[in-house]
Short mmCIF file of C-alpha atoms and ligand atoms in Angstrom, two decimals:
data_model
loop_
_atom_site.label_atom_id
_atom_site.label_comp_id
_atom_site.label_asym_id
_atom_site.label_seq_id
_atom_site.Cartn_x
_atom_site.Cartn_y
_atom_site.Cartn_z
CA MET E 701 115.41 98.25 125.48
CA ASN E 702 118.25 97.32 123.12
CA LYS E 703 121.49 99.28 122.75
CA GLU E 704 120.35 101.05 119.61
CA ALA E 705 117.04 102.16 121.16
CA ILE E 706 118.92 103.56 124.17
CA LYS E 707 121.30 105.45 121.87
CA TYR E 708 118.43 107.08 119.97
CA GLU E 709 116.51 107.86 123.14
CA ARG E 710 119.54 109.78 124.37
CA GLN E 711 119.78 111.66 121.04
CA ARG E 712 116.06 112.50 121.30
CA ASP E 713 116.51 113.91 124.80
CA GLU E 714 119.39 116.09 123.58
CA MET E 715 117.37 117.26 120.59
CA VAL E 716 114.50 118.29 122.87
CA ARG E 717 116.83 120.10 125.25
CA HIS E 718 119.05 121.93 122.74
CA GLN E 719 116.78 122.52 119.74
CA ILE E 720 113.23 122.58 121.10
CA LYS E 721 112.93 123.79 124.70
CA SER E 722 115.87 126.18 124.51
CA ARG E 723 114.22 127.91 121.51
CA GLY E 724 111.00 128.58 123.35
CA ILE E 725 108.73 125.62 122.58
CA LYS E 726 106.68 125.35 125.77
CA ASP E 727 103.59 123.31 124.90
CA PRO E 728 104.13 120.18 127.05
CA ASN E 729 102.24 117.97 124.57
CA VAL E 730 104.50 119.04 121.72
CA VAL E 731 107.64 118.50 123.80
CA ALA E 732 106.39 115.08 124.93
CA ALA E 733 105.57 114.02 121.36
CA LEU E 734 109.04 114.93 120.09
CA ARG E 735 110.59 113.13 123.03
CA THR E 736 108.55 109.98 122.35
CA ILE E 737 108.51 109.46 118.59
CA PRO E 738 111.38 107.43 117.09
CA ARG E 739 112.25 109.97 114.37
CA HIS E 740 115.15 107.77 113.17
CA LEU E 741 112.58 105.28 111.80
CA PHE E 742 111.14 107.98 109.51
CA VAL E 743 114.36 108.28 107.46
CA SER E 744 116.34 105.71 105.47
CA GLU E 745 118.74 103.46 107.36
CA ALA E 746 121.74 105.33 105.95
CA LEU E 747 120.51 108.59 107.54
CA ARG E 748 119.42 107.26 110.94
CA ASP E 749 122.38 108.69 112.82
CA GLN E 750 121.48 112.16 111.50
CA ALA E 751 117.77 111.90 112.31
CA TYR E 752 118.01 114.06 115.46
CA GLY E 753 120.17 116.75 113.87
CA ASP E 754 119.05 120.38 113.59
CA TYR E 755 118.18 120.22 109.86
CA PRO E 756 115.77 118.68 107.35
CA LEU E 757 116.74 115.39 105.67
CA PRO E 758 115.93 113.84 102.28
CA ILE E 759 113.24 111.12 102.25
CA GLY E 760 113.36 110.24 98.53
CA GLU E 761 111.30 111.53 95.59
CA GLN E 762 113.12 114.89 96.03
CA GLN E 763 111.16 115.52 99.24
CA THR E 764 112.25 116.14 102.84
CA ILE E 765 111.38 115.49 106.46
CA SER E 766 111.34 118.92 108.11
CA GLN E 767 113.84 120.10 110.74
CA PRO E 768 112.62 119.05 114.25
CA TYR E 769 112.30 122.67 115.40
CA ILE E 770 110.00 123.70 112.53
CA VAL E 771 107.80 120.64 113.23
CA ALA E 772 107.56 121.73 116.88
CA GLU E 773 106.96 125.40 116.03
CA MET E 774 104.17 124.64 113.54
CA THR E 775 102.53 122.13 115.88
CA GLN E 776 102.63 124.51 118.83
CA ALA E 777 101.14 127.30 116.67
CA LEU E 778 98.08 125.12 116.01
CA ASP E 779 97.02 125.40 119.72
CA LEU E 780 95.82 121.80 119.72
CA HIS E 781 93.31 120.20 122.10
CA LYS E 782 92.96 116.49 122.64
CA ASP E 783 89.55 116.15 120.96
CA ASP E 784 90.63 118.05 117.81
CA ARG E 785 90.42 116.67 114.28
CA VAL E 786 93.39 117.88 112.26
CA LEU E 787 94.10 117.86 108.52
CA GLU E 788 97.70 117.72 107.29
CA ILE E 789 98.65 118.34 103.65
CA GLY E 790 101.98 116.70 102.75
CA THR E 791 102.41 113.45 104.71
CA GLY E 792 105.98 112.93 103.45
CA SER E 793 107.67 110.57 105.91
CA GLY E 794 104.66 110.57 108.27
CA TYR E 795 106.65 112.14 111.14
CA GLN E 796 104.54 115.31 111.47
CA ALA E 797 101.38 113.16 111.33
CA ALA E 798 102.74 111.05 114.20
CA VAL E 799 103.47 114.20 116.24
CA LEU E 800 99.88 115.37 115.70
CA ALA E 801 98.50 111.90 116.47
CA GLU E 802 100.23 111.88 119.86
CA ILE E 803 98.27 115.03 120.77
CA VAL E 804 94.82 114.96 119.13
CA PHE E 805 91.88 112.63 118.61
CA ARG E 806 92.20 112.11 114.86
CA VAL E 807 94.62 113.11 112.09
CA TYR E 808 93.72 113.18 108.38
CA THR E 809 96.79 113.40 106.18
CA ILE E 810 97.18 113.63 102.40
CA GLU E 811 100.26 112.90 100.27
CA ARG E 812 100.37 113.25 96.48
CA ILE E 813 103.36 110.94 95.80
CA ARG E 814 102.30 107.31 95.94
CA ALA E 815 105.69 105.84 96.98
CA LEU E 816 105.87 108.17 100.00
CA TYR E 817 102.23 107.54 100.87
CA ILE E 818 102.77 103.76 100.92
CA GLN E 819 106.00 104.01 102.92
CA ALA E 820 104.43 106.33 105.51
CA ARG E 821 101.28 104.21 105.75
CA ASN E 822 103.30 101.04 106.42
CA LEU E 823 105.42 102.72 109.09
CA LEU E 824 102.51 104.43 110.87
CA ASP E 825 100.62 101.10 110.89
CA LYS E 826 103.66 99.34 112.31
CA LEU E 827 103.92 101.97 115.06
CA HIS E 828 100.17 101.48 115.84
CA TYR E 829 98.99 104.99 114.99
CA HIS E 830 95.35 103.94 114.61
CA ASN E 831 94.08 107.53 114.77
CA ILE E 832 95.73 108.54 111.48
CA VAL E 833 93.68 108.32 108.28
CA MET E 834 95.52 108.76 104.98
CA ARG E 835 94.81 109.48 101.33
CA CYS E 836 97.00 109.66 98.26
CA THR E 837 95.79 112.57 96.14
CA ASP E 838 96.16 116.33 95.58
CA GLY E 839 95.69 117.77 99.07
CA THR E 840 95.12 121.34 97.90
CA ALA E 841 91.44 120.39 97.51
CA GLY E 842 91.37 119.35 101.18
CA TRP E 843 89.15 116.52 102.40
CA GLN E 844 85.61 117.80 101.96
CA ALA E 845 83.82 114.71 103.32
CA GLU E 846 85.59 114.94 106.68
CA SER E 847 85.45 118.74 107.03
CA PRO E 848 85.31 121.02 108.93
CA PHE E 849 88.65 120.61 110.73
CA ASP E 850 89.71 122.19 114.02
CA ALA E 851 93.21 122.69 112.63
CA ILE E 852 94.92 122.44 109.24
CA ILE E 853 98.66 122.25 108.65
CA VAL E 854 100.27 122.51 105.23
CA THR E 855 103.84 121.20 105.17
CA ALA E 856 104.78 122.38 101.67
CA GLY E 857 105.22 125.94 100.34
CA ALA E 858 102.16 127.44 98.59
CA PRO E 859 101.93 130.46 96.24
CA GLU E 860 98.87 131.57 98.25
CA VAL E 861 96.57 130.19 100.93
CA PRO E 862 94.54 127.43 99.20
CA ALA E 863 90.93 128.69 99.29
CA LYS E 864 89.40 125.22 99.66
CA LEU E 865 91.44 124.57 102.78
CA LEU E 866 90.25 127.82 104.29
CA ASP E 867 86.65 126.80 103.54
CA GLN E 868 87.20 123.50 105.36
CA LEU E 869 88.49 125.15 108.53
CA ALA E 870 85.94 125.18 111.38
CA GLU E 871 84.89 128.38 113.13
CA GLY E 872 87.41 128.67 115.94
CA GLY E 873 89.87 126.74 113.76
CA ARG E 874 93.61 127.39 113.29
CA MET E 875 95.64 126.90 110.13
CA ILE E 876 99.35 127.11 109.46
CA VAL E 877 100.73 127.34 105.93
CA PRO E 878 104.02 128.44 104.35
CA VAL E 879 103.23 131.04 101.66
CA GLY E 880 105.71 132.65 99.28
CA ASN E 881 107.73 131.93 96.15
CA GLN E 882 109.35 128.63 95.21
CA HIS E 883 112.54 129.37 97.15
CA SER E 884 111.39 130.96 100.40
CA GLN E 885 108.14 131.50 102.24
CA ASP E 886 106.59 133.07 105.33
CA LEU E 887 104.90 130.86 107.87
CA ILE E 888 101.34 132.20 107.96
CA LYS E 889 99.00 131.46 110.86
CA ILE E 890 95.29 131.86 110.25
CA ILE E 891 92.56 131.96 112.86
CA LYS E 892 88.94 131.73 111.74
CA ASP E 893 86.25 133.08 114.01
CA LYS E 894 82.72 134.54 113.78
CA ARG E 895 84.10 137.85 112.51
CA GLY E 896 86.22 136.34 109.75
CA VAL E 897 89.79 135.29 109.07
CA HIS E 898 92.82 136.72 110.90
CA LYS E 899 96.33 136.24 109.57
CA SER E 900 99.68 136.64 111.27
CA ASN E 901 103.23 136.08 110.02
CA LEU E 902 105.39 133.78 112.18
CA GLY E 903 108.54 134.40 110.13
CA GLY E 904 110.56 133.09 107.21
CA CYS E 905 110.87 129.43 106.26
CA ARG E 906 111.84 127.22 103.35
CA PHE E 907 109.73 124.30 102.17
CA VAL E 908 109.47 122.11 99.08
CA LYS E 909 106.68 123.09 96.70
CA LEU E 910 102.99 122.44 97.27
CA ILE E 911 102.06 121.06 93.86
CA GLY E 912 98.43 120.87 92.80
CA ALA E 913 95.30 122.56 91.54
CA GLN E 914 95.57 125.25 94.25
CA GLY E 915 99.35 125.15 94.51
CA TRP E 916 102.24 125.30 92.05
CA LYS E 917 101.86 123.63 88.66
CA GLU E 918 103.98 120.52 88.17
CA LYS E 919 106.95 121.21 85.89
CA ARG E 920 106.48 119.44 82.57
CA THR E 921 109.34 117.21 81.50
CA ASP E 922 108.18 116.65 77.89
N1 LIG B 770 105.19 116.48 106.88
C1 LIG B 770 106.26 115.73 106.26
C2 LIG B 770 107.03 114.90 107.26
O1 LIG B 770 106.74 114.97 108.45
O2 LIG B 770 107.90 114.14 106.80
C3 LIG B 770 107.22 116.57 105.47
C4 LIG B 770 106.57 117.09 104.26
S1 LIG B 770 107.59 117.50 102.91
C5 LIG B 770 108.41 118.93 103.45
C6 LIG B 770 106.30 118.07 101.83
C7 LIG B 770 105.39 116.96 101.28
O3 LIG B 770 104.27 117.56 100.66
C8 LIG B 770 106.06 116.11 100.23
O4 LIG B 770 106.00 114.77 100.60
C9 LIG B 770 105.25 116.38 98.97
O5 LIG B 770 105.14 115.28 98.10
C10 LIG B 770 103.91 116.75 99.57
N2 LIG B 770 103.02 117.51 98.71
C11 LIG B 770 103.33 118.53 97.87
N3 LIG B 770 102.21 118.97 97.25
C12 LIG B 770 101.17 118.22 97.72
C13 LIG B 770 99.76 118.19 97.50
N4 LIG B 770 99.16 119.01 96.62
N5 LIG B 770 99.01 117.28 98.16
C14 LIG B 770 99.59 116.43 99.05
N6 LIG B 770 100.91 116.39 99.30
C15 LIG B 770 101.69 117.28 98.66
#
């Protein structure tokens, strides 16, 4: 391992100790994924030394890579099993997709901004994540052809739970989605079973907007 890799491995260990385990993340698969994945490669070179900090970072196109703790909290809330098929809406940098891919059989992820999609696809290919399938389109419509999914994670803030995503959740499936206004949201966990849909509120959060047919409308510039 070169000097730089050792430096970042040390920062990753500290991040896991001080931001993840100490705040109650217990799922060993989630902890292992955060300890393994080179998060510094998911941000621009200028931001690499901040990659393991306790905050989100810009990734271009006015979008962000989420704070490590929120990635861990949302992943743990999905109660993942190794043969699960998971849908993510909002690929962004690809980091959350990599975390999921370390844990489950297959990850389907959708990003609406082409530049981010291409950047994430190139990086995830380079890191040999062969169990991640990607599309560049409006993810609020889900991915009908591959549904139903055992788990769905939305990593952008929605005005309400997108109905099509709920339809594409399997019986026994879990979904996590930030719902609220454009400035702050609640992290909503949904469990679907034979009797219907059960929602719980995991607390406040702040995400960039989910933009699309079942999200916020894109602001017109003309
Ligand atoms: N999961 C990402 C990561 O690990 O870097 C962070 C996601 S960032 C907070 C939210 C992403 O959702 C942005 O990249 C944004 O372009 C994307 N997004 C917003 N609305 C979308 C939609 N309707 N379909 C797909 N992606 C969308």
